[in-house]
Short mmCIF file of C-alpha atoms and ligand atoms in Angstrom, two decimals:
data_model
loop_
_atom_site.label_atom_id
_atom_site.label_comp_id
_atom_site.label_asym_id
_atom_site.label_seq_id
_atom_site.Cartn_x
_atom_site.Cartn_y
_atom_site.Cartn_z
CA UNK A 129 179.36 43.78 -17.09
CA UNK A 130 177.14 45.33 -19.68
CA UNK A 131 178.02 48.84 -20.72
CA UNK A 132 175.11 51.17 -19.86
CA UNK A 133 174.16 53.79 -22.30
CA UNK A 134 174.77 57.31 -20.71
CA UNK A 135 171.24 58.43 -21.74
CA UNK A 136 169.87 55.81 -19.26
CA UNK A 137 169.87 58.54 -16.50
CA UNK A 138 169.42 61.94 -18.19
CA UNK A 139 168.84 64.90 -16.23
CA UNK A 140 165.00 65.73 -16.44
CA UNK A 141 165.83 69.47 -17.00
CA UNK A 142 163.25 72.30 -17.08
CA UNK A 143 165.11 74.02 -19.76
CA UNK A 144 166.93 72.72 -22.78
CA UNK A 145 170.58 72.38 -22.01
CA UNK A 146 173.57 70.95 -23.81
CA UNK A 147 173.31 66.95 -24.61
CA UNK A 148 176.79 66.45 -22.55
CA UNK A 149 175.49 68.21 -19.45
CA UNK A 150 172.02 66.51 -19.63
CA UNK A 151 173.78 63.12 -20.00
CA UNK A 152 176.26 63.45 -17.26
CA UNK A 153 175.66 61.65 -13.89
CA UNK A 154 177.59 60.13 -11.15
CA UNK A 155 177.19 56.29 -11.31
CA UNK A 156 177.55 53.80 -8.61
CA UNK A 157 177.91 51.02 -11.02
CA UNK A 158 181.01 50.76 -13.08
CA UNK A 159 181.93 48.39 -16.00
CA UNK A 160 185.13 46.64 -15.75
CA UNK A 161 186.16 47.94 -19.08
CA UNK A 162 189.65 49.70 -18.60
CA UNK A 163 190.09 53.26 -19.49
CA UNK A 164 193.01 53.50 -21.81
CA UNK A 165 195.72 55.72 -21.17
CA UNK A 166 194.78 57.65 -24.59
CA UNK A 167 191.31 58.46 -23.28
CA UNK A 168 192.70 59.47 -19.77
CA UNK A 169 195.08 61.99 -21.44
CA UNK A 170 192.30 63.61 -23.28
CA UNK A 171 190.21 63.84 -20.21
CA UNK A 172 193.28 65.50 -17.94
CA UNK A 173 194.04 67.73 -21.20
CA UNK A 174 190.46 69.08 -20.71
CA UNK A 175 191.12 69.75 -17.06
CA UNK A 176 194.34 71.65 -18.03
CA UNK A 177 192.37 74.08 -20.12
CA UNK A 178 189.91 75.38 -17.48
CA UNK A 179 190.05 78.93 -16.56
CA UNK A 180 191.51 80.08 -13.17
CA UNK A 181 191.98 83.16 -11.09
CA UNK A 182 195.26 84.61 -12.33
CA UNK A 183 195.81 81.74 -14.47
CA UNK A 184 197.28 80.08 -11.41
CA UNK A 185 196.11 76.48 -12.41
CA UNK A 186 195.97 75.51 -8.98
CA UNK A 187 194.74 71.84 -9.67
CA UNK A 188 196.92 68.59 -9.50
CA UNK A 189 195.92 65.05 -9.86
CA UNK A 190 197.08 61.89 -8.62
CA UNK A 191 196.27 59.11 -10.64
CA UNK A 192 195.76 55.62 -9.59
CA UNK A 193 194.70 53.04 -12.25
CA UNK A 194 193.86 49.59 -11.55
CA UNK A 195 196.73 48.31 -13.59
CA UNK A 196 198.91 49.72 -10.69
CA UNK A 197 197.26 47.71 -8.03
CA UNK A 198 199.41 48.94 -5.13
CA UNK A 199 198.36 52.71 -5.53
CA UNK A 200 195.02 51.91 -6.59
CA UNK A 201 194.55 50.19 -3.22
CA UNK A 202 196.53 52.99 -1.36
CA UNK A 203 193.99 55.39 -2.53
CA UNK A 204 190.90 53.31 -2.32
CA UNK A 205 192.00 52.74 1.28
CA UNK A 206 191.45 56.43 2.02
CA UNK A 207 187.95 56.41 0.92
CA UNK A 208 185.32 55.77 3.61
CA UNK A 209 183.47 52.38 3.72
CA UNK A 210 180.33 53.71 2.42
CA UNK A 211 181.83 54.87 -0.94
CA UNK A 212 184.67 52.17 -1.07
CA UNK A 213 181.46 49.63 -1.62
CA UNK A 214 181.04 51.14 -5.20
CA UNK A 215 184.14 52.94 -5.88
CA UNK A 216 186.15 49.63 -5.72
CA UNK A 217 184.68 48.79 -9.12
CA UNK A 218 185.93 51.63 -10.84
CA UNK A 219 188.96 50.99 -13.30
CA UNK A 220 190.46 54.37 -12.36
CA UNK A 221 190.82 56.50 -9.06
CA UNK A 222 192.14 59.99 -8.85
CA UNK A 223 192.88 62.30 -6.25
CA UNK A 224 192.18 66.19 -7.00
CA UNK A 225 194.52 68.45 -5.13
CA UNK A 226 194.54 72.22 -4.76
CA UNK A 227 197.58 74.50 -4.27
CA UNK A 228 196.21 76.81 -1.83
CA UNK A 229 198.56 79.59 -2.03
CA UNK A 230 199.76 81.65 -5.09
CA UNK A 231 202.95 80.35 -6.44
CA UNK A 232 204.66 83.75 -6.81
CA UNK A 233 203.58 85.74 -3.54
CA UNK A 234 202.66 82.69 -1.23
CA UNK A 235 199.43 84.57 -0.37
CA UNK A 236 196.19 82.61 0.14
CA UNK A 237 194.45 81.82 -3.05
CA UNK A 238 190.58 82.11 -1.93
CA UNK A 239 189.66 80.73 -5.48
CA UNK A 240 191.80 77.57 -5.34
CA UNK A 241 188.82 75.19 -4.54
CA UNK A 242 186.73 76.94 -6.85
CA UNK A 243 189.41 76.62 -9.80
CA UNK A 244 189.98 72.81 -9.22
CA UNK A 245 186.26 72.61 -9.25
CA UNK A 246 186.08 74.12 -12.68
CA UNK A 247 189.07 71.82 -13.75
CA UNK A 248 187.13 68.79 -12.81
CA UNK A 249 183.96 70.07 -14.41
CA UNK A 250 185.90 70.32 -17.67
CA UNK A 251 187.38 66.79 -17.11
CA UNK A 252 183.89 65.33 -16.29
CA UNK A 253 182.53 67.04 -19.49
CA UNK A 254 185.24 65.70 -21.76
CA UNK A 255 184.91 62.34 -20.05
CA UNK A 256 181.14 62.34 -20.89
CA UNK A 257 181.72 63.10 -24.46
CA UNK A 258 183.91 59.92 -24.63
CA UNK A 259 181.35 57.91 -22.82
CA UNK A 260 183.40 57.91 -19.66
CA UNK A 261 181.66 58.90 -16.11
CA UNK A 262 183.44 60.56 -13.17
CA UNK A 263 181.82 60.08 -9.71
CA UNK A 264 183.32 62.53 -7.39
CA UNK A 265 184.15 61.53 -3.73
CA UNK A 266 184.09 63.80 -0.69
CA UNK A 267 184.06 61.00 1.64
CA UNK A 268 187.59 60.21 2.15
CA UNK A 269 190.39 60.80 4.72
CA UNK A 270 192.16 63.89 3.53
CA UNK A 271 195.16 63.46 6.00
CA UNK A 272 195.41 59.88 5.02
CA UNK A 273 195.64 60.54 1.19
CA UNK A 274 198.16 63.41 1.98
CA UNK A 275 200.18 60.94 3.81
CA UNK A 276 199.72 58.14 1.34
CA UNK A 277 200.71 60.18 -1.65
CA UNK A 278 203.29 62.49 0.04
CA UNK A 279 201.25 65.33 -0.75
CA UNK A 280 203.28 68.76 0.45
CA UNK A 281 201.94 71.91 1.90
CA UNK A 282 200.67 74.13 0.67
CA UNK A 283 198.83 71.63 -1.28
CA UNK A 284 195.43 70.16 -0.05
CA UNK A 285 193.77 66.76 -1.28
CA UNK A 286 190.39 67.96 -2.45
CA UNK A 287 188.27 64.94 -3.68
CA UNK A 288 188.60 61.55 -5.06
CA UNK A 289 187.33 60.89 -8.45
CA UNK A 290 186.01 57.64 -9.53
CA UNK A 291 186.43 57.25 -13.22
CA UNK A 292 185.01 54.59 -15.66
CA UNK A 293 182.32 53.42 -18.01
CA UNK A 294 179.09 53.33 -16.39
CA UNK A 295 178.14 49.52 -15.62
CA UNK A 296 175.01 47.45 -15.02
CA UNK A 297 172.91 48.77 -11.98
CA UNK A 298 171.51 44.99 -11.67
CA UNK A 299 174.93 44.15 -10.53
CA UNK A 300 174.86 46.28 -7.51
CA UNK A 301 173.65 45.32 -4.01
CA UNK A 302 170.01 46.11 -3.61
CA UNK A 303 170.47 49.15 -1.46
CA UNK A 304 172.97 50.63 -4.03
CA UNK A 305 170.79 49.51 -7.10
CA UNK A 306 167.54 51.55 -5.54
CA UNK A 307 169.99 54.61 -5.27
CA UNK A 308 171.13 54.24 -8.72
CA UNK A 309 167.59 53.83 -10.14
CA UNK A 310 166.24 56.90 -8.01
CA UNK A 311 164.84 59.86 -9.81
CA UNK A 312 167.56 62.74 -10.23
CA UNK A 313 166.59 65.96 -8.20
CA UNK A 314 167.47 69.63 -8.11
CA UNK A 315 166.29 72.60 -6.37
CA UNK A 316 164.16 74.85 -8.62
CA UNK A 317 165.84 77.77 -10.48
CA UNK A 318 163.98 80.22 -8.52
CA UNK A 319 165.66 79.05 -5.16
CA UNK A 320 169.03 79.71 -7.09
CA UNK A 321 169.07 82.78 -9.00
CA UNK A 322 168.05 85.99 -7.38
CA UNK A 323 167.37 89.53 -8.99
CA UNK A 324 167.50 93.10 -7.76
CA UNK A 325 168.19 91.63 -4.08
CA UNK A 326 169.00 88.58 -2.09
CA UNK A 327 166.37 85.95 -1.90
CA UNK A 328 164.12 87.63 -4.41
CA UNK A 329 163.71 84.96 -7.06
CA UNK A 330 164.44 85.82 -10.63
CA UNK A 331 161.24 85.03 -12.54
CA UNK A 332 163.07 84.08 -15.71
CA UNK A 333 161.41 86.74 -17.61
CA UNK A 334 162.48 90.19 -18.74
CA UNK A 335 163.35 90.04 -22.39
CA UNK A 336 161.75 93.31 -23.68
CA UNK A 337 160.25 92.79 -26.98
CA UNK A 338 162.55 94.76 -29.13
CA UNK A 339 160.85 97.04 -31.71
CA UNK A 340 164.27 98.09 -33.27
CA UNK A 341 164.61 96.65 -36.65
CA UNK A 342 167.62 94.30 -37.02
CA UNK A 343 170.80 96.50 -37.83
CA UNK A 344 171.65 96.00 -41.62
CA UNK A 345 175.32 95.02 -40.94
CA UNK A 346 174.24 92.17 -38.28
CA UNK A 347 174.93 88.86 -39.36
CA UNK A 348 171.87 87.48 -41.12
CA UNK A 349 170.37 91.11 -40.84
CA UNK A 350 170.41 92.33 -44.45
CA UNK A 351 173.06 93.42 -46.68
CA UNK A 352 176.31 94.75 -45.17
CA UNK A 353 176.62 98.37 -46.08
CA UNK A 354 180.33 98.77 -45.00
C1 FMN C 1131 182.85 67.50 -4.55
C2 FMN C 1131 181.70 66.38 -4.54
C3 FMN C 1131 181.88 65.45 -3.51
C4 FMN C 1131 181.10 64.41 -3.59
N1 FMN C 1131 181.14 63.28 -2.67
C5 FMN C 1131 180.38 62.12 -2.89
C6 FMN C 1131 180.69 61.16 -1.82
O1 FMN C 1131 181.33 61.16 -1.12
N2 FMN C 1131 179.81 60.10 -2.23
C7 FMN C 1131 178.91 59.81 -3.06
O2 FMN C 1131 178.21 58.91 -3.35
N3 FMN C 1131 178.67 60.88 -3.96
C8 FMN C 1131 179.31 62.09 -3.90
N4 FMN C 1131 179.20 62.98 -4.66
C9 FMN C 1131 178.25 62.70 -5.78
C10 FMN C 1131 176.98 63.62 -5.59
O3 FMN C 1131 176.24 62.98 -4.51
C11 FMN C 1131 176.16 63.87 -6.76
O4 FMN C 1131 176.98 64.52 -7.74
C12 FMN C 1131 174.90 64.36 -6.63
O5 FMN C 1131 173.92 63.29 -5.77
C13 FMN C 1131 174.06 64.77 -7.83
O6 FMN C 1131 174.02 63.45 -8.65
P1 FMN C 1131 174.47 63.44 -10.25
O7 FMN C 1131 175.96 63.85 -10.08
O8 FMN C 1131 174.38 62.16 -10.78
O9 FMN C 1131 173.72 64.53 -11.04
C14 FMN C 1131 179.95 64.04 -4.70
C15 FMN C 1131 179.83 64.96 -5.80
C16 FMN C 1131 180.87 66.26 -5.72
C17 FMN C 1131 180.80 67.21 -6.71
#
């Protein structure tokens, strides 16, 4: 399968954003090219350095590489048919898991899922930098995954991650190919960011024209006086 350039599906952003964020997308087509252990280590190292509430680091990952056929199939079997259709081609699957209580106190950690999402975002961004794509999957059987990988309480399976190099959309069945080729859509910023009160869209304006001269000691603002 041909390797597809990440830039094939850049986000049509309304503002300029970092190239890695613009490039990232969730492919349905995966190349059969394996992802080496070296690359995977770097991807999970990025997850490791995510911020978390109280530095609790509630994220865990169970890795199922295609090379380990038995565990790969065990995780793939937990994925619903609609997702299995494309996820089966990914060279790596992983199960993200959250520790739902604080390790010290045993109290519920309300931000555990939030923090797992942050870790997956870092993982995904690092993957993008290495030319690797991540397609996250909510459509899987949580209890089947718990049983299949002996995930104990108070841990909770969160998502399955399909990881691999983007593949050739032309190799997909027609319906998936159409989906892969579809325009990427997002709600406008005005539906997402409010100012002053709920549901009052932030206009994106508000930088008062500064009449103050640049302070002398500011970087690039003139000669330092102290
Ligand atoms: C937590 C999570 C769960 C998802 N679950 C599925 C899924 O079950 N099946 C699927 O095809 N895509 C799934 N996706 C991918 C989203 O549909 C995708 O991110 C969204 O359509 C935006 O597309 P993009 O990632 O290419 O920008 C999931 C994404 C996230 C973050």
